[in-house]
mmCIF file of C-alpha atoms and ligand atoms in Angstrom:
data_model
loop_
_atom_site.group_PDB
_atom_site.id
_atom_site.type_symbol
_atom_site.label_atom_id
_atom_site.label_comp_id
_atom_site.label_asym_id
_atom_site.label_seq_id
_atom_site.Cartn_x
_atom_site.Cartn_y
_atom_site.Cartn_z
ATOM 1 C CA MET J 1 -0.015 0.212 0.088
ATOM 2 C CA THR J 2 1.340 3.345 -1.121
ATOM 3 C CA ALA J 3 2.025 5.720 2.303
ATOM 4 C CA ILE J 4 0.304 8.766 2.456
ATOM 5 C CA VAL J 5 2.483 12.172 2.293
ATOM 6 C CA PRO J 6 0.787 13.593 5.265
ATOM 7 C CA VAL J 7 0.559 17.646 5.728
ATOM 8 C CA ASN J 8 2.482 16.868 9.050
ATOM 9 C CA ALA J 9 4.404 14.381 10.914
ATOM 10 C CA LEU J 10 4.992 15.183 14.275
ATOM 11 C CA ALA J 11 6.706 12.162 15.634
ATOM 12 C CA ARG J 12 9.251 12.256 12.770
ATOM 13 C CA HIS J 13 9.866 16.297 14.106
ATOM 14 C CA ILE J 14 10.185 14.848 17.758
ATOM 15 C CA SER J 15 11.703 11.259 18.007
ATOM 16 C CA PRO J 16 15.435 12.858 17.049
ATOM 17 C CA LEU J 17 15.032 15.179 20.238
ATOM 18 C CA ALA J 18 12.977 12.710 22.006
ATOM 19 C CA SER J 19 16.494 11.181 24.345
ATOM 20 C CA ALA J 20 17.289 14.956 24.770
ATOM 21 C CA LEU J 21 13.542 15.768 25.906
ATOM 22 C CA SER J 22 13.375 13.071 28.466
ATOM 23 C CA SER J 23 16.406 14.368 30.130
ATOM 24 C CA ALA J 24 15.080 17.800 30.346
ATOM 25 C CA ALA J 25 11.954 16.689 31.951
ATOM 26 C CA VAL J 26 13.391 14.392 34.469
ATOM 27 C CA GLU J 27 15.457 17.544 35.177
ATOM 28 C CA VAL J 28 12.435 19.451 35.659
ATOM 29 C CA ILE J 29 10.836 17.212 37.448
ATOM 30 C CA GLU J 30 13.687 16.632 40.226
ATOM 31 C CA SER J 31 14.501 20.491 39.951
ATOM 32 C CA GLY J 32 10.778 21.637 42.492
ATOM 33 C CA TYR J 33 10.230 24.496 39.462
ATOM 34 C CA TYR J 34 7.085 23.779 37.942
ATOM 35 C CA VAL J 35 5.907 27.569 36.862
ATOM 36 C CA LEU J 36 7.640 30.471 36.478
ATOM 37 C CA GLY J 37 10.900 28.788 37.417
ATOM 38 C CA PRO J 38 14.284 28.963 35.560
ATOM 39 C CA ASN J 39 13.960 27.329 32.716
ATOM 40 C CA VAL J 40 10.929 30.390 31.701
ATOM 41 C CA LYS J 41 13.330 32.931 32.754
ATOM 42 C CA ALA J 42 16.194 31.371 30.381
ATOM 43 C CA PHE J 43 13.653 30.733 27.479
ATOM 44 C CA GLU J 44 12.278 34.197 27.852
ATOM 45 C CA SER J 45 16.063 35.425 27.406
ATOM 46 C CA GLU J 46 16.856 33.288 24.733
ATOM 47 C CA PHE J 47 13.992 34.075 22.604
ATOM 48 C CA ALA J 48 14.331 37.756 22.725
ATOM 49 C CA THR J 49 17.638 37.710 21.706
ATOM 50 C CA TRP J 50 17.236 35.259 19.135
ATOM 51 C CA CYS J 51 14.627 37.279 17.724
ATOM 52 C CA GLY J 52 16.622 40.324 18.271
ATOM 53 C CA ALA J 53 14.119 42.243 20.721
ATOM 54 C CA SER J 54 14.663 43.440 24.482
ATOM 55 C CA GLU J 55 12.272 41.767 26.203
ATOM 56 C CA CYS J 56 10.204 38.152 26.044
ATOM 57 C CA VAL J 57 6.788 37.481 28.138
ATOM 58 C CA SER J 58 5.894 33.624 27.963
ATOM 59 C CA VAL J 59 2.312 32.854 28.591
ATOM 60 C CA ALA J 60 0.290 29.722 27.956
ATOM 61 C CA ASN J 61 -0.927 30.101 24.346
ATOM 62 C CA GLY J 62 -0.718 32.275 21.348
ATOM 63 C CA THR J 63 -4.110 33.435 21.610
ATOM 64 C CA GLU J 64 -3.597 34.660 24.951
ATOM 65 C CA ALA J 65 -0.301 36.377 23.856
ATOM 66 C CA LEU J 66 -2.480 38.354 21.594
ATOM 67 C CA GLU J 67 -5.273 39.154 23.483
ATOM 68 C CA LEU J 68 -2.813 40.212 26.638
ATOM 69 C CA GLY J 69 -0.608 41.790 24.206
ATOM 70 C CA LEU J 70 -3.120 44.062 22.688
ATOM 71 C CA ARG J 71 -4.044 44.694 26.102
ATOM 72 C CA SER J 72 -0.834 45.701 27.237
ATOM 73 C CA LEU J 73 -1.159 48.647 24.424
ATOM 74 C CA GLY J 74 -3.688 50.207 25.534
ATOM 75 C CA VAL J 75 -6.938 48.242 23.737
ATOM 76 C CA LYS J 76 -9.956 47.674 25.612
ATOM 77 C CA GLN J 77 -14.003 48.796 25.404
ATOM 78 C CA GLY J 78 -14.282 51.074 22.761
ATOM 79 C CA SER J 79 -11.334 50.724 20.968
ATOM 80 C CA SER J 80 -10.983 50.234 17.496
ATOM 81 C CA VAL J 81 -8.439 47.358 15.442
ATOM 82 C CA ALA J 82 -7.806 46.671 12.470
ATOM 83 C CA VAL J 83 -7.418 43.106 11.205
ATOM 84 C CA VAL J 84 -7.267 40.703 8.524
ATOM 85 C CA ALA J 85 -10.108 38.202 8.146
ATOM 86 C CA ASN J 86 -8.070 35.399 6.602
ATOM 87 C CA ALA J 87 -6.428 33.572 9.658
ATOM 88 C CA ALA J 88 -8.908 31.291 11.368
ATOM 89 C CA MET J 89 -10.091 34.425 13.744
ATOM 90 C CA TYR J 90 -7.078 34.236 16.365
ATOM 91 C CA GLY J 91 -6.604 38.020 15.704
ATOM 92 C CA THR J 92 -10.949 38.633 16.130
ATOM 93 C CA THR J 93 -10.702 36.500 18.730
ATOM 94 C CA ALA J 94 -8.502 38.938 21.138
ATOM 95 C CA VAL J 95 -10.131 41.677 19.855
ATOM 96 C CA LEU J 96 -13.125 41.051 20.747
ATOM 97 C CA ALA J 97 -11.915 39.302 24.148
ATOM 98 C CA CYS J 98 -10.571 43.021 24.694
ATOM 99 C CA GLY J 99 -13.990 44.225 24.513
ATOM 100 C CA ALA J 100 -13.171 46.330 21.193
ATOM 101 C CA GLU J 101 -14.487 46.217 17.938
ATOM 102 C CA PRO J 102 -12.769 44.649 14.587
ATOM 103 C CA VAL J 103 -12.070 46.762 11.621
ATOM 104 C CA PHE J 104 -11.996 44.031 9.067
ATOM 105 C CA VAL J 105 -9.183 44.991 6.130
ATOM 106 C CA ASP J 106 -8.535 43.208 2.634
ATOM 107 C CA ILE J 107 -5.532 41.231 1.891
ATOM 108 C CA ASP J 108 -3.028 41.744 -0.665
ATOM 109 C CA PRO J 109 -3.784 38.323 -3.063
ATOM 110 C CA SER J 110 0.032 37.825 -3.655
ATOM 111 C CA THR J 111 0.869 37.465 0.129
ATOM 112 C CA CYS J 112 -2.077 36.649 1.376
ATOM 113 C CA THR J 113 -1.335 39.319 4.291
ATOM 114 C CA ILE J 114 -2.144 42.498 5.409
ATOM 115 C CA ASP J 115 -3.067 44.661 1.968
ATOM 116 C CA PRO J 116 -1.527 48.537 3.014
ATOM 117 C CA ALA J 117 -3.797 50.240 0.168
ATOM 118 C CA ALA J 118 -6.959 49.102 2.130
ATOM 119 C CA LEU J 119 -5.435 49.527 5.403
ATOM 120 C CA ASP J 120 -4.610 53.165 4.391
ATOM 121 C CA GLU J 121 -8.119 53.569 3.112
ATOM 122 C CA ALA J 122 -9.485 52.055 6.547
ATOM 123 C CA ALA J 123 -7.476 54.426 8.626
ATOM 124 C CA SER J 124 -8.337 57.359 6.343
ATOM 125 C CA ARG J 125 -12.442 56.344 6.969
ATOM 126 C CA GLN J 126 -12.238 55.769 10.672
ATOM 127 C CA SER J 127 -9.911 55.612 13.787
ATOM 128 C CA ILE J 128 -8.200 52.780 14.481
ATOM 129 C CA ASP J 129 -5.952 52.370 17.731
ATOM 130 C CA VAL J 130 -4.390 48.978 16.929
ATOM 131 C CA VAL J 131 -3.190 47.505 14.038
ATOM 132 C CA ILE J 132 -2.548 43.555 13.968
ATOM 133 C CA VAL J 133 -0.317 42.660 11.178
ATOM 134 C CA THR J 134 -0.310 38.439 10.619
ATOM 135 C CA HIS J 135 2.836 37.272 9.140
ATOM 136 C CA LEU J 136 0.639 34.718 7.889
ATOM 137 C CA TYR J 137 1.930 31.105 6.663
ATOM 138 C CA GLY J 138 5.250 32.583 7.961
ATOM 139 C CA ARG J 139 5.680 35.185 5.157
ATOM 140 C CA LEU J 140 6.571 38.545 6.151
ATOM 141 C CA ALA J 141 3.880 41.281 5.977
ATOM 142 C CA ASP J 142 5.006 44.761 3.990
ATOM 143 C CA MET J 143 6.528 46.196 7.022
ATOM 144 C CA SER J 144 7.862 49.229 5.412
ATOM 145 C CA ALA J 145 4.455 49.953 3.814
ATOM 146 C CA ILE J 146 2.620 49.342 7.064
ATOM 147 C CA MET J 147 5.298 50.710 9.443
ATOM 148 C CA ALA J 148 4.813 54.308 7.287
ATOM 149 C CA LEU J 149 1.152 54.411 7.663
ATOM 150 C CA ALA J 150 1.682 54.175 11.284
ATOM 151 C CA ASP J 151 3.341 57.062 11.261
ATOM 152 C CA LYS J 152 0.531 58.767 8.706
ATOM 153 C CA HIS J 153 -2.078 57.601 10.925
ATOM 154 C CA GLY J 154 -0.888 57.431 14.361
ATOM 155 C CA PHE J 155 -2.041 53.740 14.973
ATOM 156 C CA ALA J 156 0.254 51.259 16.742
ATOM 157 C CA VAL J 157 1.380 47.953 15.227
ATOM 158 C CA PHE J 158 1.015 44.699 16.661
ATOM 159 C CA GLU J 159 2.609 41.566 15.185
ATOM 160 C CA ASP J 160 0.986 38.603 15.093
ATOM 161 C CA CYS J 161 4.022 36.093 14.435
ATOM 162 C CA ALA J 162 2.036 32.534 15.240
ATOM 163 C CA GLN J 163 3.655 31.271 12.032
ATOM 164 C CA ALA J 164 6.454 33.679 10.991
ATOM 165 C CA HIS J 165 9.235 32.355 13.967
ATOM 166 C CA GLY J 166 12.522 33.724 12.232
ATOM 167 C CA ALA J 167 11.228 35.531 8.921
ATOM 168 C CA LYS J 168 13.108 38.509 8.518
ATOM 169 C CA ASP J 169 13.305 41.565 5.720
ATOM 170 C CA HIS J 170 16.487 42.316 3.653
ATOM 171 C CA SER J 171 18.308 44.289 6.510
ATOM 172 C CA GLY J 172 18.061 40.122 9.030
ATOM 173 C CA ARG J 173 15.504 42.519 11.119
ATOM 174 C CA LYS J 174 13.080 39.756 12.110
ATOM 175 C CA ALA J 175 9.444 39.288 12.590
ATOM 176 C CA GLY J 176 7.804 40.984 16.079
ATOM 177 C CA THR J 177 10.650 43.489 15.845
ATOM 178 C CA PHE J 178 8.730 45.803 13.913
ATOM 179 C CA GLY J 179 5.501 46.827 15.751
ATOM 180 C CA LYS J 180 4.995 47.508 19.476
ATOM 181 C CA ALA J 181 4.956 44.224 20.584
ATOM 182 C CA ALA J 182 4.144 40.728 18.638
ATOM 183 C CA SER J 183 2.864 37.945 19.960
ATOM 184 C CA PHE J 184 3.842 34.019 18.778
ATOM 185 C CA SER J 185 2.585 30.575 19.405
ATOM 186 C CA PHE J 186 4.024 27.479 20.498
ATOM 187 C CA TYR J 187 1.515 24.850 19.490
ATOM 188 C CA PRO J 188 3.408 21.833 18.788
ATOM 189 C CA THR J 189 2.996 22.296 15.093
ATOM 190 C CA LYS J 190 4.235 26.079 14.615
ATOM 191 C CA ASN J 191 8.084 26.269 13.043
ATOM 192 C CA LEU J 192 8.910 26.319 16.640
ATOM 193 C CA GLY J 193 6.632 23.880 18.582
ATOM 194 C CA ALA J 194 6.444 23.053 22.163
ATOM 195 C CA LEU J 195 4.997 19.334 23.521
ATOM 196 C CA GLY J 196 2.063 21.627 24.822
ATOM 197 C CA ASP J 197 0.682 24.560 24.515
ATOM 198 C CA GLY J 198 2.940 27.608 24.681
ATOM 199 C CA GLY J 199 2.899 31.379 23.596
ATOM 200 C CA ALA J 200 4.747 34.261 24.491
ATOM 201 C CA ILE J 201 4.762 38.311 23.516
ATOM 202 C CA ILE J 202 8.330 40.307 22.567
ATOM 203 C CA THR J 203 8.947 44.312 22.809
ATOM 204 C CA ASN J 204 11.138 46.622 22.977
ATOM 205 C CA CYS J 205 9.471 48.761 25.832
ATOM 206 C CA ALA J 206 10.448 47.658 29.558
ATOM 207 C CA GLU J 207 6.945 48.905 30.583
ATOM 208 C CA THR J 208 5.078 47.155 28.117
ATOM 209 C CA ALA J 209 6.689 44.230 29.386
ATOM 210 C CA GLU J 210 6.140 44.961 32.914
ATOM 211 C CA THR J 211 2.372 45.172 32.302
ATOM 212 C CA LEU J 212 2.316 42.048 30.728
ATOM 213 C CA ARG J 213 4.129 40.462 33.503
ATOM 214 C CA GLN J 214 1.309 41.301 35.751
ATOM 215 C CA LEU J 215 -1.610 40.611 32.812
ATOM 216 C CA ARG J 216 -0.278 37.116 33.052
ATOM 217 C CA GLN J 217 -0.265 36.596 36.403
ATOM 218 C CA TYR J 218 -3.975 37.857 37.847
ATOM 219 C CA GLY J 219 -3.276 41.694 37.356
ATOM 220 C CA TRP J 220 -1.377 41.341 40.144
ATOM 221 C CA THR J 221 1.330 44.574 40.565
ATOM 222 C CA SER J 222 2.595 42.394 43.653
ATOM 223 C CA LYS J 223 1.605 39.192 45.618
ATOM 224 C CA TYR J 224 -2.284 39.573 45.712
ATOM 225 C CA ARG J 225 -2.697 42.779 44.995
ATOM 226 C CA ASN J 226 -4.886 42.991 41.895
ATOM 227 C CA GLU J 227 -4.251 46.801 39.888
ATOM 228 C CA LEU J 228 -4.759 45.634 36.244
ATOM 229 C CA ALA J 229 -8.025 44.885 34.817
ATOM 230 C CA GLY J 230 -7.953 42.190 32.330
ATOM 231 C CA GLY J 231 -5.426 39.712 34.276
ATOM 232 C CA ARG J 232 -5.610 36.254 34.476
ATOM 233 C CA ASN J 233 -3.506 33.045 34.952
ATOM 234 C CA SER J 234 -1.529 32.725 31.748
ATOM 235 C CA ARG J 235 2.160 31.474 32.188
ATOM 236 C CA LEU J 236 4.186 29.362 30.110
ATOM 237 C CA ASP J 237 5.352 26.066 32.541
ATOM 238 C CA GLU J 238 8.916 24.925 33.090
ATOM 239 C CA LEU J 239 8.709 21.773 30.805
ATOM 240 C CA GLN J 240 7.575 23.253 27.921
ATOM 241 C CA ALA J 241 10.511 25.828 28.817
ATOM 242 C CA ALA J 242 12.707 23.585 28.690
ATOM 243 C CA PHE J 243 11.616 21.641 25.702
ATOM 244 C CA LEU J 244 11.410 24.963 23.978
ATOM 245 C CA ARG J 245 15.466 25.707 24.957
ATOM 246 C CA ILE J 246 16.304 22.742 23.164
ATOM 247 C CA MET J 247 14.489 23.554 19.972
ATOM 248 C CA LEU J 248 15.287 27.144 19.561
ATOM 249 C CA PRO J 249 19.040 26.429 18.248
ATOM 250 C CA LEU J 250 17.397 23.946 16.018
ATOM 251 C CA LEU J 251 14.794 26.343 14.362
ATOM 252 C CA GLU J 252 17.073 28.115 11.699
ATOM 253 C CA GLY J 253 17.610 24.724 10.216
ATOM 254 C CA TRP J 254 14.220 23.737 10.213
ATOM 255 C CA ASN J 255 13.160 27.199 8.813
ATOM 256 C CA ASP J 256 15.797 26.672 5.889
ATOM 257 C CA ARG J 257 14.857 23.212 4.967
ATOM 258 C CA ARG J 258 10.681 24.371 5.212
ATOM 259 C CA ARG J 259 11.742 26.993 2.627
ATOM 260 C CA GLU J 260 13.693 24.916 0.361
ATOM 261 C CA ILE J 261 11.057 22.438 0.033
ATOM 262 C CA ALA J 262 8.529 25.428 -0.588
ATOM 263 C CA ASN J 263 10.605 26.720 -3.069
ATOM 264 C CA ARG J 264 10.945 23.645 -4.852
ATOM 265 C CA TYR J 265 7.007 23.618 -4.994
ATOM 266 C CA SER J 266 7.366 26.733 -6.309
ATOM 267 C CA ASP J 267 9.585 25.957 -8.800
ATOM 268 C CA GLU J 268 8.352 22.817 -9.836
ATOM 269 C CA ILE J 269 4.721 22.679 -9.401
ATOM 270 C CA HIS J 270 3.451 23.594 -13.204
ATOM 271 C CA HIS J 271 -0.257 23.668 -13.557
ATOM 272 C CA PRO J 272 -2.789 25.876 -15.398
ATOM 273 C CA ASP J 273 -5.334 25.905 -12.456
ATOM 274 C CA ILE J 274 -2.826 25.814 -10.024
ATOM 275 C CA LYS J 275 -1.625 29.152 -8.795
ATOM 276 C CA VAL J 276 1.395 28.603 -6.665
ATOM 277 C CA PRO J 277 3.237 31.434 -4.147
ATOM 278 C CA ALA J 278 6.366 33.217 -5.483
ATOM 279 C CA ARG J 279 9.801 31.453 -4.037
ATOM 280 C CA GLY J 280 10.524 32.958 -0.746
ATOM 281 C CA GLY J 281 13.809 34.192 0.805
ATOM 282 C CA ASP J 282 14.765 35.117 4.488
ATOM 283 C CA ASP J 283 11.246 36.723 4.255
ATOM 284 C CA PHE J 284 9.066 33.505 4.208
ATOM 285 C CA VAL J 285 10.085 30.388 6.887
ATOM 286 C CA ALA J 286 7.071 28.556 4.970
ATOM 287 C CA HIS J 287 4.750 27.495 8.006
ATOM 288 C CA LEU J 288 2.149 26.424 5.475
ATOM 289 C CA TYR J 289 2.491 25.780 2.043
ATOM 290 C CA VAL J 290 -0.807 27.218 0.301
ATOM 291 C CA VAL J 291 -1.703 27.518 -3.545
ATOM 292 C CA HIS J 292 -4.865 28.586 -4.701
ATOM 293 C CA THR J 293 -7.562 27.176 -6.852
ATOM 294 C CA ASP J 294 -10.511 27.423 -8.645
ATOM 295 C CA ASP J 295 -11.618 23.890 -8.161
ATOM 296 C CA ARG J 296 -10.453 23.092 -4.689
ATOM 297 C CA ALA J 297 -12.747 20.183 -4.141
ATOM 298 C CA GLY J 298 -11.275 18.633 -7.370
ATOM 299 C CA LEU J 299 -7.720 19.210 -6.647
ATOM 300 C CA GLN J 300 -8.052 17.639 -3.184
ATOM 301 C CA LYS J 301 -10.200 14.656 -4.311
ATOM 302 C CA HIS J 302 -6.962 14.057 -6.847
ATOM 303 C CA LEU J 303 -4.323 14.565 -4.211
ATOM 304 C CA SER J 304 -6.006 11.933 -1.996
ATOM 305 C CA GLY J 305 -5.983 9.415 -4.801
ATOM 306 C CA ALA J 306 -2.453 10.292 -5.598
ATOM 307 C CA HIS J 307 -2.150 9.478 -1.473
ATOM 308 C CA VAL J 308 -0.934 13.206 -1.049
ATOM 309 C CA ALA J 309 -3.111 14.661 2.281
ATOM 310 C CA SER J 310 -4.047 18.169 2.113
ATOM 311 C CA GLU J 311 -5.491 20.976 3.852
ATOM 312 C CA VAL J 312 -7.428 24.043 4.078
ATOM 313 C CA HIS J 313 -6.252 26.940 5.983
ATOM 314 C CA TYR J 314 -8.729 28.959 6.321
ATOM 315 C CA PRO J 315 -12.246 28.225 4.474
ATOM 316 C CA ILE J 316 -14.311 31.245 6.385
ATOM 317 C CA PRO J 317 -13.723 34.299 6.300
ATOM 318 C CA ASP J 318 -13.632 36.078 10.304
ATOM 319 C CA TYR J 319 -16.764 38.191 9.366
ATOM 320 C CA ARG J 320 -18.715 34.974 8.296
ATOM 321 C CA GLN J 321 -18.348 32.993 10.753
ATOM 322 C CA PRO J 322 -21.806 31.697 12.620
ATOM 323 C CA ILE J 323 -21.339 33.134 15.543
ATOM 324 C CA PHE J 324 -21.582 36.561 14.213
ATOM 325 C CA GLY J 325 -25.462 35.871 12.473
ATOM 326 C CA ASN J 326 -25.708 38.924 10.388
ATOM 327 C CA GLU J 327 -23.762 41.175 12.162
ATOM 328 C CA PHE J 328 -21.323 41.966 9.373
ATOM 329 C CA GLN J 329 -23.606 41.348 6.920
ATOM 330 C CA GLY J 330 -22.401 44.277 5.317
ATOM 331 C CA ILE J 331 -19.126 43.838 4.816
ATOM 332 C CA SER J 332 -17.417 42.472 1.924
ATOM 333 C CA LEU J 333 -13.397 42.119 1.172
ATOM 334 C CA PRO J 334 -13.182 40.552 -2.290
ATOM 335 C CA TRP J 335 -9.695 39.202 -2.033
ATOM 336 C CA THR J 336 -10.384 37.558 1.347
ATOM 337 C CA GLU J 337 -12.904 35.673 -0.021
ATOM 338 C CA ALA J 338 -11.770 34.647 -3.268
ATOM 339 C CA SER J 339 -8.935 33.467 -1.282
ATOM 340 C CA CYS J 340 -10.588 31.596 1.412
ATOM 341 C CA ASN J 341 -12.726 29.839 -1.185
ATOM 342 C CA ALA J 342 -9.397 28.735 -3.120
ATOM 343 C CA VAL J 343 -6.813 27.697 -0.806
ATOM 344 C CA VAL J 344 -5.354 24.554 -0.484
ATOM 345 C CA THR J 345 -2.139 23.397 1.833
ATOM 346 C CA LEU J 346 0.384 21.193 0.510
ATOM 347 C CA PRO J 347 2.867 18.743 2.880
ATOM 348 C CA CYS J 348 5.423 21.198 3.874
ATOM 349 C CA PHE J 349 7.538 20.540 6.929
ATOM 350 C CA PRO J 350 11.333 20.087 7.676
ATOM 351 C CA GLU J 351 11.313 16.180 7.770
ATOM 352 C CA LEU J 352 9.455 15.720 4.438
ATOM 353 C CA THR J 353 11.932 13.746 2.635
ATOM 354 C CA ASP J 354 12.710 14.994 -1.035
ATOM 355 C CA ASP J 355 10.951 11.569 -2.504
ATOM 356 C CA GLU J 356 7.762 12.624 -0.967
ATOM 357 C CA VAL J 357 8.097 16.350 -2.233
ATOM 358 C CA SER J 358 8.732 15.162 -5.821
ATOM 359 C CA ARG J 359 5.489 12.659 -5.193
ATOM 360 C CA VAL J 360 3.782 15.727 -3.961
ATOM 361 C CA ILE J 361 4.760 17.839 -7.277
ATOM 362 C CA GLU J 362 3.777 14.861 -9.820
ATOM 363 C CA ALA J 363 0.532 14.511 -8.172
ATOM 364 C CA CYS J 364 -0.333 18.127 -8.529
ATOM 365 C CA ASN J 365 1.440 18.105 -12.473
ATOM 366 C CA GLY J 366 -0.465 15.235 -12.954
ATOM 367 C CA TRP J 367 -4.481 16.552 -12.038
HETATM 368 C C1 LIG Y 401 -1.549 33.393 12.591
HETATM 369 C C2 LIG Y 401 -2.250 32.811 14.681
HETATM 370 N N1 LIG Y 401 -2.040 33.568 15.244
HETATM 371 C C3 LIG Y 401 -2.947 32.922 16.957
HETATM 372 C C4 LIG Y 401 -2.714 31.891 16.732
HETATM 373 C C5 LIG Y 401 -3.117 30.690 18.240
HETATM 374 O O1 LIG Y 401 -2.377 30.347 18.717
HETATM 375 P P1 LIG Y 401 -2.485 29.268 20.066
HETATM 376 O O2 LIG Y 401 -3.046 28.210 18.903
HETATM 377 O O3 LIG Y 401 -1.073 29.350 20.349
HETATM 378 O O4 LIG Y 401 -3.623 29.942 20.774
HETATM 379 C C6 LIG Y 401 -2.365 30.855 15.844
HETATM 380 C C7 LIG Y 401 -2.268 28.998 15.886
HETATM 381 O O5 LIG Y 401 -2.980 28.366 15.687
HETATM 382 C C8 LIG Y 401 -2.159 31.013 14.100
HETATM 383 O O6 LIG Y 401 -1.713 30.470 13.711
#
């Protein structure tokens, strides 16, 4: 029986590390520190340095990193936050959790990240306090254009780097260091993934970092003294921090291999009905390799017949999610909708073999 080429295979990713991870787990177990201990402190420092930021505050997951990050920038009831609608509700969920209003902005169809022209238009039409820039699929958004708009309109920029650990611009500046603060997820499938949930916020502002340390711990300004609204329990545990410390030095190599696979796809998939993304340089860490087609069902059926798995990231624009009913009935973003209807994710993870990559390419070209 022909083996399926999977979209992801975490066991392959983790098994070479199993003995190092097991030793680290034993050390944590024997240490007596399980929450906000030495591994968390060390990981925060190492990850901040790796990203090129001065501060890192770890939290329980990427969604809370987004929410607490927004709160640390002062987002609250009555605030307006611009956000794309093609990224599975993560940004929108955080905006709503803060009691703020989402302002949905269309994407640039060539990158699937926020379209600076659409953002300019939205910020000219209404006041926007913060913009969430999602570096979707691992591709750095057009940060020079977005930062110029931040100067023009006076909004703050918050980067969602959950899919873009290590993506850099031409000068080597990494995702997460352009705006006021940025969130990361360490969900197991991410480019840097723990063996459970995890997240972090990076910033160059010591005051923002201090606010975040308070928000992740009930809103305490000192033990048992709650001064900050919006606080909660959101902490990375010692085990996950110890695991992430083992993986961080390997991340650059994993990103390179992801990019190599993605660029082979972009070079070698030639089919009139499959639109591949542009080859990526350092600005693309290939978290997901996503093509567009007008016949998604047809392509997925064909791939499945060729024993190639595929997925859809993501099918429903945020403003069309059932929870909203008719609330955003009047909103329609053409590129977001076209993209949600056409995206298909192909297998792309560091441990994919060259033969498997060839099989995916042959399957696409043979459609
Ligand atoms: C772009 C983006 N933002 C935020 C998140 C949320 O991260 P988490 O699943 O750790 O809450 C994810 C993860 O799935 C994501 O892909």
